[in-house]
CSV table of C-alpha atoms in Angstrom, one decimal:
chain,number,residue,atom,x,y,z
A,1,UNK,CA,-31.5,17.0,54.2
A,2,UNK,CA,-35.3,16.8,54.3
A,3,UNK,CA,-36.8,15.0,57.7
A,4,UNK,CA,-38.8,12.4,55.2
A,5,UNK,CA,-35.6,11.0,53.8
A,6,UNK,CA,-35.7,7.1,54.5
A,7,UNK,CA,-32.3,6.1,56.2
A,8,UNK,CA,-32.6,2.5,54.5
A,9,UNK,CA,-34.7,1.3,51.7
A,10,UNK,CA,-35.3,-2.6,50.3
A,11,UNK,CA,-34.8,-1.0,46.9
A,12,UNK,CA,-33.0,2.3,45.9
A,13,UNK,CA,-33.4,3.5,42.2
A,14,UNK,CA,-31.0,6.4,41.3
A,15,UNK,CA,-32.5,8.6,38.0
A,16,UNK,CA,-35.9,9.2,37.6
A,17,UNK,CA,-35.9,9.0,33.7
A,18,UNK,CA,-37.8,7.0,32.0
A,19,UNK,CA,-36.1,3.7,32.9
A,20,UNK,CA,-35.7,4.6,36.6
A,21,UNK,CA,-39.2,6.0,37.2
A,22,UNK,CA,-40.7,2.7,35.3
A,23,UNK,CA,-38.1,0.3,37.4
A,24,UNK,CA,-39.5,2.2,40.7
A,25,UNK,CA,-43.4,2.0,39.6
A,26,UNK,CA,-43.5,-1.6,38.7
A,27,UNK,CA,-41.1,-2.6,42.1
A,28,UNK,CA,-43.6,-0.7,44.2
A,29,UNK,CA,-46.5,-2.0,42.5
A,30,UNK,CA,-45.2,-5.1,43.3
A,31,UNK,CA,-45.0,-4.6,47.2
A,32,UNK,CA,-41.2,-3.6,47.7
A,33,UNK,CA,-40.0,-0.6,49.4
A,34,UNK,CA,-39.2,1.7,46.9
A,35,UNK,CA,-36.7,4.9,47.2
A,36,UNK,CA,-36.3,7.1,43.9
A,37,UNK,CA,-33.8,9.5,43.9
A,38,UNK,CA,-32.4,12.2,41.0
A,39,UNK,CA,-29.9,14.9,40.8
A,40,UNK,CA,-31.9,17.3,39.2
A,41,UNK,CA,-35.0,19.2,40.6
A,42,UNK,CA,-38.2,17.8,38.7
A,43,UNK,CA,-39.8,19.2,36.2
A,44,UNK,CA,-36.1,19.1,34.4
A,45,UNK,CA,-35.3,19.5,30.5
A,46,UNK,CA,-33.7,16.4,28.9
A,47,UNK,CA,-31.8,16.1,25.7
A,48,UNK,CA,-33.9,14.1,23.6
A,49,UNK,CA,-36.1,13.7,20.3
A,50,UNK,CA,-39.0,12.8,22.1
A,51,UNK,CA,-40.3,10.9,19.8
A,52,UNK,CA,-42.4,7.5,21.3
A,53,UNK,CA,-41.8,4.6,18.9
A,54,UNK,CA,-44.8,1.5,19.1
A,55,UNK,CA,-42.7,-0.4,21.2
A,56,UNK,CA,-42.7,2.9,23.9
A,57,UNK,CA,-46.3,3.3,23.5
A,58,UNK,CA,-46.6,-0.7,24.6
A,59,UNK,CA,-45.0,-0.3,27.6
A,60,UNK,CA,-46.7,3.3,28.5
A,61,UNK,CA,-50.1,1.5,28.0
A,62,UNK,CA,-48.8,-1.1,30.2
A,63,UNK,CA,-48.7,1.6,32.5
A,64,UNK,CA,-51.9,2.3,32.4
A,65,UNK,CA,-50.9,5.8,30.7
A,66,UNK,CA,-53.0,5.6,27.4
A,67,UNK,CA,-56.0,8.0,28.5
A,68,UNK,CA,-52.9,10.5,29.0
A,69,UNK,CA,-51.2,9.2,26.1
A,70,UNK,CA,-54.3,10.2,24.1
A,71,UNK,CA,-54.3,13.7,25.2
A,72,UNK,CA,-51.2,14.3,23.0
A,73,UNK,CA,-50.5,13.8,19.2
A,74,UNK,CA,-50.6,10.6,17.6
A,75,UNK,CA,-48.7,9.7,14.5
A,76,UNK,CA,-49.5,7.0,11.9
A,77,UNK,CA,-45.7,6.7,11.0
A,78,UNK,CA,-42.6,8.0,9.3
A,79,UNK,CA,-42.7,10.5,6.1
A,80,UNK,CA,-38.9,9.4,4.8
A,81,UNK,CA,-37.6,12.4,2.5
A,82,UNK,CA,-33.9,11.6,0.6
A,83,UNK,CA,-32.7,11.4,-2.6
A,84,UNK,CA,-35.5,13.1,-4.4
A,85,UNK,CA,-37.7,10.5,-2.9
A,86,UNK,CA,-40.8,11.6,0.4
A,87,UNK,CA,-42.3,8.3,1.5
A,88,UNK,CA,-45.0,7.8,3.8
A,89,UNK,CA,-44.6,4.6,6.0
A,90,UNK,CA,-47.2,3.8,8.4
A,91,UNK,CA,-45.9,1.9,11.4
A,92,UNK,CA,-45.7,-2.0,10.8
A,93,UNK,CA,-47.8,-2.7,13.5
A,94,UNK,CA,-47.3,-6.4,14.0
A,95,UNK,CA,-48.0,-7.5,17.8
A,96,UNK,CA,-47.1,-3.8,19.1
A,97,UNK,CA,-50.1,-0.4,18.6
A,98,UNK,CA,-50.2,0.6,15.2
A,99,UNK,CA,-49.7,4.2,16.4
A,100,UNK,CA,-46.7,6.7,17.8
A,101,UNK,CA,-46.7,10.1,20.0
A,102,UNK,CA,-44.0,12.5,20.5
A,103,UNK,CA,-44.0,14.1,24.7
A,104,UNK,CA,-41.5,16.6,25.3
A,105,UNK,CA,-39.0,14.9,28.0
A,106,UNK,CA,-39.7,17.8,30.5
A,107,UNK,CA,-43.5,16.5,30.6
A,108,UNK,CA,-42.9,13.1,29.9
A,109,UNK,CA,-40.5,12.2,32.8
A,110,UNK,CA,-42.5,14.3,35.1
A,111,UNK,CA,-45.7,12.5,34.8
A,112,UNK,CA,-43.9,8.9,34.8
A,113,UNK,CA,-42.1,10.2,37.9
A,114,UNK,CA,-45.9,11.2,39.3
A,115,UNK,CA,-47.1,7.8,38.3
A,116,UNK,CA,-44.3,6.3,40.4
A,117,UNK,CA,-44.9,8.0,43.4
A,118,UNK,CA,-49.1,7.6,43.3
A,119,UNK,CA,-47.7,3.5,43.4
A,120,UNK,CA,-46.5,4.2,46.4
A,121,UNK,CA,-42.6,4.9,45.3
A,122,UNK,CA,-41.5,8.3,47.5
A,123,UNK,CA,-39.7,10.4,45.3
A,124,UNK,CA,-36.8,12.7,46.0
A,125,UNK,CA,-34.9,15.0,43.6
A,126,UNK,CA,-32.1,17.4,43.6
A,127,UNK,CA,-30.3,14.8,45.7
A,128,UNK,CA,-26.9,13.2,43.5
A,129,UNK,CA,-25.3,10.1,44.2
A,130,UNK,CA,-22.0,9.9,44.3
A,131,UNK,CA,-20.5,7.6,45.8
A,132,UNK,CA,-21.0,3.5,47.2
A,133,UNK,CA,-20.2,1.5,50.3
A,134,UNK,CA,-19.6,-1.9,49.5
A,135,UNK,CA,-19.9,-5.1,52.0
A,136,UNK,CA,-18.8,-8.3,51.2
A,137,UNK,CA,-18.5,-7.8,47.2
A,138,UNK,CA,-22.4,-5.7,47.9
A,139,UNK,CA,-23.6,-2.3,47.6
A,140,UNK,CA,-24.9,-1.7,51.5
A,141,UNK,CA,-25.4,2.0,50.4
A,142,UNK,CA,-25.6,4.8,48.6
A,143,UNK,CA,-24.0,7.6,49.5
A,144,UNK,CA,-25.7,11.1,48.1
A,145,UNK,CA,-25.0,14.9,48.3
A,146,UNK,CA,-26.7,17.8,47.9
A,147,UNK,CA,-24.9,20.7,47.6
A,148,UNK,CA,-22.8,20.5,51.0
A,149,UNK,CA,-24.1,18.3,52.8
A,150,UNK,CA,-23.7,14.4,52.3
A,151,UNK,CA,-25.9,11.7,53.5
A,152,UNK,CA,-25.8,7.9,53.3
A,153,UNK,CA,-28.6,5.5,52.6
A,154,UNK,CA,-28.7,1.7,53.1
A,155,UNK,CA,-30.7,-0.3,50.6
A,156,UNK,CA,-30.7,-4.4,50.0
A,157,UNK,CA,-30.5,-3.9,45.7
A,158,UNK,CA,-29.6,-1.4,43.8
A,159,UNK,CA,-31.1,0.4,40.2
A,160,UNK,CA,-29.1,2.5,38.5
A,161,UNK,CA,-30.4,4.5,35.8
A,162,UNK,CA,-28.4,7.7,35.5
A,163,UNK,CA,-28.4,8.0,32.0
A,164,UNK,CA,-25.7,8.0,29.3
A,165,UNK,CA,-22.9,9.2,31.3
A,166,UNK,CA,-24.0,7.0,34.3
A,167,UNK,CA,-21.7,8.8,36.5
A,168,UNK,CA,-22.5,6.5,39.3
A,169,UNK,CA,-22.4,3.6,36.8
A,170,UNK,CA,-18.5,4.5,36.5
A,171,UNK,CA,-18.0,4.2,40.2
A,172,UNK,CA,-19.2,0.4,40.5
A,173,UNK,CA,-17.2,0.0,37.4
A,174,UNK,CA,-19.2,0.7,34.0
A,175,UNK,CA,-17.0,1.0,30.9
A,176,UNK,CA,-17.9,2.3,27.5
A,177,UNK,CA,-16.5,0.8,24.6
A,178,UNK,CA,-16.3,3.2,21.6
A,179,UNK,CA,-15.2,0.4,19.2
A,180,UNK,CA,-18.4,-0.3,18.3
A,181,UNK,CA,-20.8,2.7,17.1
A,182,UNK,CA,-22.0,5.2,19.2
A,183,UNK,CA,-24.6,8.5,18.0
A,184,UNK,CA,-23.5,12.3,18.3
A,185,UNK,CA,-27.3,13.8,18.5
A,186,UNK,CA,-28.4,17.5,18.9
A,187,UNK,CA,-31.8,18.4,19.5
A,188,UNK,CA,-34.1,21.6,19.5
A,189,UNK,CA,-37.7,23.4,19.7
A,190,UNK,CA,-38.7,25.7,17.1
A,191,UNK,CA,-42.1,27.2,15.7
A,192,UNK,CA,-43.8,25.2,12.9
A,193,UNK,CA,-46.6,24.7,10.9
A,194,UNK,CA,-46.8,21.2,11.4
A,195,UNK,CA,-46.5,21.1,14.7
A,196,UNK,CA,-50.3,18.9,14.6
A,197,UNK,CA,-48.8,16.9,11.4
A,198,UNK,CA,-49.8,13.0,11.4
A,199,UNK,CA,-46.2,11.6,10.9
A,200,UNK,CA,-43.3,12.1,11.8
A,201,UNK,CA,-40.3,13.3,9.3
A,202,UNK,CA,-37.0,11.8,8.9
A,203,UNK,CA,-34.6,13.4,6.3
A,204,UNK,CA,-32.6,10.4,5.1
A,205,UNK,CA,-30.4,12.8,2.9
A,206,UNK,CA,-28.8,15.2,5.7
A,207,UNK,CA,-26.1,17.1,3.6
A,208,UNK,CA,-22.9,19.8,5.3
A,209,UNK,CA,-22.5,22.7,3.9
A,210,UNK,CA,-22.1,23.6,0.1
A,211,UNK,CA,-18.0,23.4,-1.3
A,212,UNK,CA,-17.1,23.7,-4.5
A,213,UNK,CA,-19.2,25.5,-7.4
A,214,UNK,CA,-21.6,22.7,-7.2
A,215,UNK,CA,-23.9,24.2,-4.1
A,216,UNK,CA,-23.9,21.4,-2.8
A,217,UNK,CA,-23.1,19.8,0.1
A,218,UNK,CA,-21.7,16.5,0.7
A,219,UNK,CA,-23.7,13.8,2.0
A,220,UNK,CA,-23.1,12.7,5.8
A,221,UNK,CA,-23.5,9.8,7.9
A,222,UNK,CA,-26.6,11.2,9.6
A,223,UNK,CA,-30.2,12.3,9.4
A,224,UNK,CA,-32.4,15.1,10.9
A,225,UNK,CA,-35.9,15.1,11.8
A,226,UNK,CA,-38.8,17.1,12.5
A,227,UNK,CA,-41.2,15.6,15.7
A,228,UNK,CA,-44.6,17.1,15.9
A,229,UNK,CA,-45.5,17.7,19.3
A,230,UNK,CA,-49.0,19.7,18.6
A,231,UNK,CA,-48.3,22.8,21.1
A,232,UNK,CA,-47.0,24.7,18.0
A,233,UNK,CA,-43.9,23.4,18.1
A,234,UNK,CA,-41.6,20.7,16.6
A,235,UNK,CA,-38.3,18.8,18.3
A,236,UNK,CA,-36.3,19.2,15.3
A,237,UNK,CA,-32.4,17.3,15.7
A,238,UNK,CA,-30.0,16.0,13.8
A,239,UNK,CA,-27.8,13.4,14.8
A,240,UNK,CA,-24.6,11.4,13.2
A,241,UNK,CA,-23.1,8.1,13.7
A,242,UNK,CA,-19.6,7.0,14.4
A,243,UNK,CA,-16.8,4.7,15.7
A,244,UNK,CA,-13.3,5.1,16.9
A,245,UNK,CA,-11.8,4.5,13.9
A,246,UNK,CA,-14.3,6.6,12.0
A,247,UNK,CA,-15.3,9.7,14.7
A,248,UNK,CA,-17.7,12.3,13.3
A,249,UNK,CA,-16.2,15.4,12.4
A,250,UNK,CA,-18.7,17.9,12.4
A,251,UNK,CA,-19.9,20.1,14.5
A,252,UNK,CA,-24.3,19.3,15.8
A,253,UNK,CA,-25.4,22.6,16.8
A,254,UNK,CA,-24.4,24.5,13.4
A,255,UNK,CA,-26.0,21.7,11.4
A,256,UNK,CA,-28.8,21.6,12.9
A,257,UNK,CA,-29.3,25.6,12.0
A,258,UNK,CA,-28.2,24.6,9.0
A,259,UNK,CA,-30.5,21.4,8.4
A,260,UNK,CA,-33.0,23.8,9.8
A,261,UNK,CA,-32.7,26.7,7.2
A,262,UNK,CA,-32.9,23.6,4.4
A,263,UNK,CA,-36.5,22.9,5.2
A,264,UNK,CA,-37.7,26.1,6.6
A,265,UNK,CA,-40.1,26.2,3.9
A,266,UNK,CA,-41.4,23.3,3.6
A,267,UNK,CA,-42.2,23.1,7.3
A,268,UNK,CA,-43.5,26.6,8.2
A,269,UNK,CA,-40.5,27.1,11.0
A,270,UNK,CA,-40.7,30.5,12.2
A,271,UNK,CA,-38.0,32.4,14.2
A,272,UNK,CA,-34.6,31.2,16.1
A,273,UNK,CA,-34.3,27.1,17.5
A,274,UNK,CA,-34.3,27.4,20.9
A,275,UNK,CA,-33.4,25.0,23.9
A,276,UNK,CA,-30.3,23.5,21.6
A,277,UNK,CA,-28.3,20.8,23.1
A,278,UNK,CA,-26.3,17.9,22.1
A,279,UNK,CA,-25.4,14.4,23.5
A,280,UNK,CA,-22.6,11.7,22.7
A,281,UNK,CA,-25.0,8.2,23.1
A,282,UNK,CA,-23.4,5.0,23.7
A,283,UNK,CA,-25.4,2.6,21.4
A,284,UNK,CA,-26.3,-1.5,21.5
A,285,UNK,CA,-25.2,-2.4,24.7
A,286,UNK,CA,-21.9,-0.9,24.2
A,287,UNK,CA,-20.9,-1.5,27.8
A,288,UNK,CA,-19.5,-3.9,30.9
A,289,UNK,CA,-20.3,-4.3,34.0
A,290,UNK,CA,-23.9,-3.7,34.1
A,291,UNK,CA,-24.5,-5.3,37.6
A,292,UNK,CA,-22.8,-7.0,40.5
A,293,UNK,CA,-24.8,-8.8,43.0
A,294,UNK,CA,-27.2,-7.0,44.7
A,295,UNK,CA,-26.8,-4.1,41.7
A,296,UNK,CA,-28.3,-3.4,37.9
A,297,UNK,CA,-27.3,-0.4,35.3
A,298,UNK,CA,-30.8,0.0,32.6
A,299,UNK,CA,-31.9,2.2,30.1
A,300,UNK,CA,-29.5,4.6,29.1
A,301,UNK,CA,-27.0,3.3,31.7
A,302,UNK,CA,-26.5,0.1,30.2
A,303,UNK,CA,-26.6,1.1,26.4
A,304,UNK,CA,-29.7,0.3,25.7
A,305,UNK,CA,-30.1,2.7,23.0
A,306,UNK,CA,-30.7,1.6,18.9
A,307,UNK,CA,-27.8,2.0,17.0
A,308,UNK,CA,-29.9,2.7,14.1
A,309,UNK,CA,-32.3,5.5,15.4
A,310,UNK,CA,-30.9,6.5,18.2
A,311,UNK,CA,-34.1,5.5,19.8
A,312,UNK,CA,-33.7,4.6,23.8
A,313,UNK,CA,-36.9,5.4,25.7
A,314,UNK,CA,-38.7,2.7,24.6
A,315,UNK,CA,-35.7,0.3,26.0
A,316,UNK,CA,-35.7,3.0,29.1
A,317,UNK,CA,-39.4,1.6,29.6
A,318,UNK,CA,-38.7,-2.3,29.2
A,319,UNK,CA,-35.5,-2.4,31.2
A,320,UNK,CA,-37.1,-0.7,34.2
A,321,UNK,CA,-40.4,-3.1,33.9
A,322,UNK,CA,-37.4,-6.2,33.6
A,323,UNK,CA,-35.4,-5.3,36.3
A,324,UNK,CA,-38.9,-4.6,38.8
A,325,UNK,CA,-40.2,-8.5,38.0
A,326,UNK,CA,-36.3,-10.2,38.4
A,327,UNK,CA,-35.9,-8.3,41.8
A,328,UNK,CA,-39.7,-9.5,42.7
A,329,UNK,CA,-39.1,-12.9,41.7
A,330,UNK,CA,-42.0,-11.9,38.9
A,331,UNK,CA,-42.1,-13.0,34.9
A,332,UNK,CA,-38.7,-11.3,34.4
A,333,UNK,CA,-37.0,-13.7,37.0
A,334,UNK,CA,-36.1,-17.4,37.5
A,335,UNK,CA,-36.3,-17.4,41.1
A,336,UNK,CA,-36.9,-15.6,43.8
A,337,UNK,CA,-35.6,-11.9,43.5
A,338,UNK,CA,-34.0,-11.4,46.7
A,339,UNK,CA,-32.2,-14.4,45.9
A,340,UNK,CA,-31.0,-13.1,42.6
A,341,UNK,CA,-27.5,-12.8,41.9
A,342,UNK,CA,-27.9,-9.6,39.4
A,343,UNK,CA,-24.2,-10.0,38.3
A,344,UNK,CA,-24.8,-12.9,36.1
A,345,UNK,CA,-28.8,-13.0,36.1
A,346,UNK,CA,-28.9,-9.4,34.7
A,347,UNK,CA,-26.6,-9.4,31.5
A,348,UNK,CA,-27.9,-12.7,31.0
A,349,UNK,CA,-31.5,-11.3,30.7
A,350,UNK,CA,-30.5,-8.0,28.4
A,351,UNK,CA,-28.4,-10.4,26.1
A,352,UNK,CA,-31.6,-12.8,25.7
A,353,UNK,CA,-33.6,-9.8,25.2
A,354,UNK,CA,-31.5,-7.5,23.1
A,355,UNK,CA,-28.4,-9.1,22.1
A,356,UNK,CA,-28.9,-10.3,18.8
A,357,UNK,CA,-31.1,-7.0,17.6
A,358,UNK,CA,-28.1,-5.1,19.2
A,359,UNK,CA,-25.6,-6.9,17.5
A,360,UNK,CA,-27.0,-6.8,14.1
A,361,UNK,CA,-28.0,-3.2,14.3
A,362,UNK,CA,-24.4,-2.5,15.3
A,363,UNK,CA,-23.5,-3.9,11.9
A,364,UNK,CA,-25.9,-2.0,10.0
A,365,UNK,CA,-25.3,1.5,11.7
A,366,UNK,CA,-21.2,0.6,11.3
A,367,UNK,CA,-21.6,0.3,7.6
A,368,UNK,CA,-24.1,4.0,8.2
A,369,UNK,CA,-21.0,5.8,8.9
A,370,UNK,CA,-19.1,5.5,5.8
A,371,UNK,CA,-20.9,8.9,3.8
A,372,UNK,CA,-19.9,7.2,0.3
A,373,UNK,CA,-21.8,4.3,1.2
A,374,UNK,CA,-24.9,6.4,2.5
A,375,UNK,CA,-24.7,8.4,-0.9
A,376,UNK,CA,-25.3,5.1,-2.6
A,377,UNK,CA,-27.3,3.3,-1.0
A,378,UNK,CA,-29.6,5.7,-0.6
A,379,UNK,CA,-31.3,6.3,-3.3
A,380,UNK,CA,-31.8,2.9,-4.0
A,381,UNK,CA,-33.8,2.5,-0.5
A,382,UNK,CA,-35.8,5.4,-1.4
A,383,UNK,CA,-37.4,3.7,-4.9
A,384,UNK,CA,-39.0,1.3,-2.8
A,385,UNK,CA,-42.2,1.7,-0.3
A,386,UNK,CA,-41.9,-2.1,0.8
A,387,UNK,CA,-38.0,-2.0,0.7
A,388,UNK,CA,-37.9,0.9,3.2
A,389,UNK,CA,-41.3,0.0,5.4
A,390,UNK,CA,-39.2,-3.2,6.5
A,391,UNK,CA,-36.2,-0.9,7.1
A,392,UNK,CA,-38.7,1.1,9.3
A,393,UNK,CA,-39.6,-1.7,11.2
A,394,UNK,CA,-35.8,-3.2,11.4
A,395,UNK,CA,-34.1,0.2,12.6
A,396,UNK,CA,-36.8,0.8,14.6
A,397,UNK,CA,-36.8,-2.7,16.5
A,398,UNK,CA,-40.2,-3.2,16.2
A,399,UNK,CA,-40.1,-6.8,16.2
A,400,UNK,CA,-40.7,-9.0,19.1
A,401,UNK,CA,-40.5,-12.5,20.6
A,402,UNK,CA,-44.3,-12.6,19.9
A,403,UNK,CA,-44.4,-11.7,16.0
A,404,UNK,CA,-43.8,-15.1,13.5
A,405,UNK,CA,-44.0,-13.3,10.3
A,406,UNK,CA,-41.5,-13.6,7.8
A,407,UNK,CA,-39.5,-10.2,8.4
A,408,UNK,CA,-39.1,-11.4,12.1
A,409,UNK,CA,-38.2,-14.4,11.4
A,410,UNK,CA,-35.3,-13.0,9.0
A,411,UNK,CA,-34.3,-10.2,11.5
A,412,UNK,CA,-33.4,-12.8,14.4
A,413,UNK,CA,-31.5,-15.3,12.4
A,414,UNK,CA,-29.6,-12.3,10.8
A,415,UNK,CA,-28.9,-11.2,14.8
A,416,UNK,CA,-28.2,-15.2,15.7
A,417,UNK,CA,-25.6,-14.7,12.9
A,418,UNK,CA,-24.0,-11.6,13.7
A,419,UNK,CA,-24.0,-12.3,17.3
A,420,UNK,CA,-22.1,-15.4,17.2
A,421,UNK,CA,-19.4,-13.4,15.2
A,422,UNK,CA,-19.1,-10.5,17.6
A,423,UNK,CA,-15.7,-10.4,19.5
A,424,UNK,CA,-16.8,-8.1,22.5
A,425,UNK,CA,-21.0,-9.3,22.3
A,426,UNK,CA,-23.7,-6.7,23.5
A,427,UNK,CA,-23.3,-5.7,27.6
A,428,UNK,CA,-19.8,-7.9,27.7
């Protein structure tokens, strides 16, 4: 193990996504004794759209990442295609920037990860954690291994932010409930045209392939899109959603070629998708046991991921920032944060924060799974710019505790409602 590794740190974050690296920037920033470990050796791939939503761009700027921001693509909005329909939807805009970006993860969660360590956070990768030593109902360390060798570090709180499988999660007791829906996503690069396009694209109407003597292929549960990331290149994916009682069938990587072939032309895509891969995403705080005392699962970890856009960086960001201010005893936090007792102060903060948008999204994405319903819904949606730019701003969360309009107004009594009907709520 390398001679710099500390033997004991006042706060040790495990992943250096998104969530992890913003947890570790805003802690150190804050004065605490920061430790950031990840599995993987940075810069590292991620399975992703990379697509930044409003809300992402907030907490980025919050950063004090906009000059960098800048430096990449900016999109106005979504261009929906379906049903014979293409709409162009600017972003709402409301109290978050009236403007998007797409980062490929590989950059992205490099430069956050830089950003952490120039606040002071030291920063070591290709080192897993594996394993716990508890004290007295606490975690008094972590224990991590790289390739043969195994060492143990002490820390006083714990952030774990391993991402959707949260293998470390699953040790201090994480469980994923598939009741409730969860995404099957695949993404990929390819060569475009459009890679310097203004919008994003989301095809509404992603079909299987052709039966019958129709040509035509049934509608699915699902939806592709096309990311501009201005290096000549798109992230193109296509992802589906499902339950237990309704699990998707199909098979991502052959629709995306497929997907892929259906608006070749349109787009300018030149030559093979490359990079493929696919992810099962537990969606809308679809989880328990998201802390204990002196411990807190975010981002990814904890389900914060949309259930109606798959969207989860963005939440990666705000979880990270929430967790750094309740174990600093900052605006996140009642008290003081080593005093915090995370096990009830924690889901107690994500369900104030994100339990009644969860839960209503939840809904709303359940109903998405049924194809027949899509099929005829959809069309309608489409005949309507105003109808679909307050979908855009619903299934994109893009409503917050500071907007008073109307449409927010609507959105949290619908998720005071559904909440209150929920018989496992969000992060129970």
């Amino acid at each position: 193990m390398p001679g710099t590794l500390p033997t004991s740190t006042d706060v040790l974050v495990v992943g250096a996504g998104p969530a992890g690296s913003a947890a570790a920037t805003w802690a150190a920033r804050a004065g605490l004794d920061v430790l950031l470990v990840d599995a993987a050796v940075f810069p590292r791939d991620k399975t992703c759209g990379d697509g930044l939503t409003p809300r992402a761009i907030h907490e980025l700027v919050r950063l004090g990442l906009e000059d960098w921001l800048r430096a990449h693509p900016a999109n106005r909005g979504l261009r929906a295609h379906g049903f014979g329909q293409t709409l162009e939807l600017p972003w709402p805009g409301g109290s978050l920037p009236g403007w998007g970006s797409a980062v490929a993860r590989t950059e992205l969660d490099d430069h956050l990860r830089t950003t952490a360590i120039k606040s002071g956070v030291t920063a070591v990768d290709g080192l897993r954690a594996v394993d716990v030593r508890m004290d007295g109902g606490r975690v008094a360390a972590v224990v991590l291994r790289r390739g043969e060798e195994t060492v143990e570090i002490a820390c006083h709180r714990l952030v774990v932010a391993d991402g959707v499988r949260s293998p470390l999660g699953k040790v201090l007791g994480r469980e994923w409930h598939r009741d409730t829906v969860y995404g099957v996503a695949g993404r990929s690069y390819v060569r475009s045209s459009r890679s310097d396009d203004p919008w994003i694209s989301s095809h509404l109407e992603l079909r299987g392939p052709a039966t019958g003597s129709s040509g035509v292929g049934p509608v699915l549960s699902g939806y592709g899109w096309v990311f501009p990331l201005g290096t000549g290149e798109v992230n193109l994916g296509a992802g589906t959603l499902a339950t237990a009682k309704r699990p998707a069938d199909i098979a991502i990587k052959p629709l995306m070629r497929l997907y892929a072939a259906s608006i070749q032309e349109e787009f300018g895509i030149e030559g093979e998708l490359r990079a493929e891969a696919s992810a099962l995403l537990p969606m809308g705080g679809a989880v328990s046991n998201v802390a204990g005392a002196n411990w807190a699962l975010i981002g990814d970890a904890a389900g914060c991921v949309n259930p109606l856009n798959g969207e989860g960086i963005d939440y990666g960001l705000e979880t990270g920032r929430l967790v750094a201010e309740m174990l600093s005893g900052g605006s996140g936090s009642s008290g003081s944060g080593a005093r915090t007792d995370l096990a009830t102060a924690w889901p107690a903060l994500l369900r104030d924060h994100y339990g009644e948008s969860f839960s209503i999204a939840r809904k709303l994405a359940g109903i998405a799974t049924n194809p027949r319903l899509v099929a005829a819904l959809g069309p309608v949606g489409m005949r309507s710019d105003a109808l679909m730019t307050l979908a855009l701003r619903w299934m994109g969360n893009l409503v917050t505790d500071e907007d008073r309009d109307r449409a927010a107004r609507v959105w949290r009594w619908a998720g005071r409602r559904s909440l209150a009907r929920d018989h496992r709520p969000p992060f129970s």
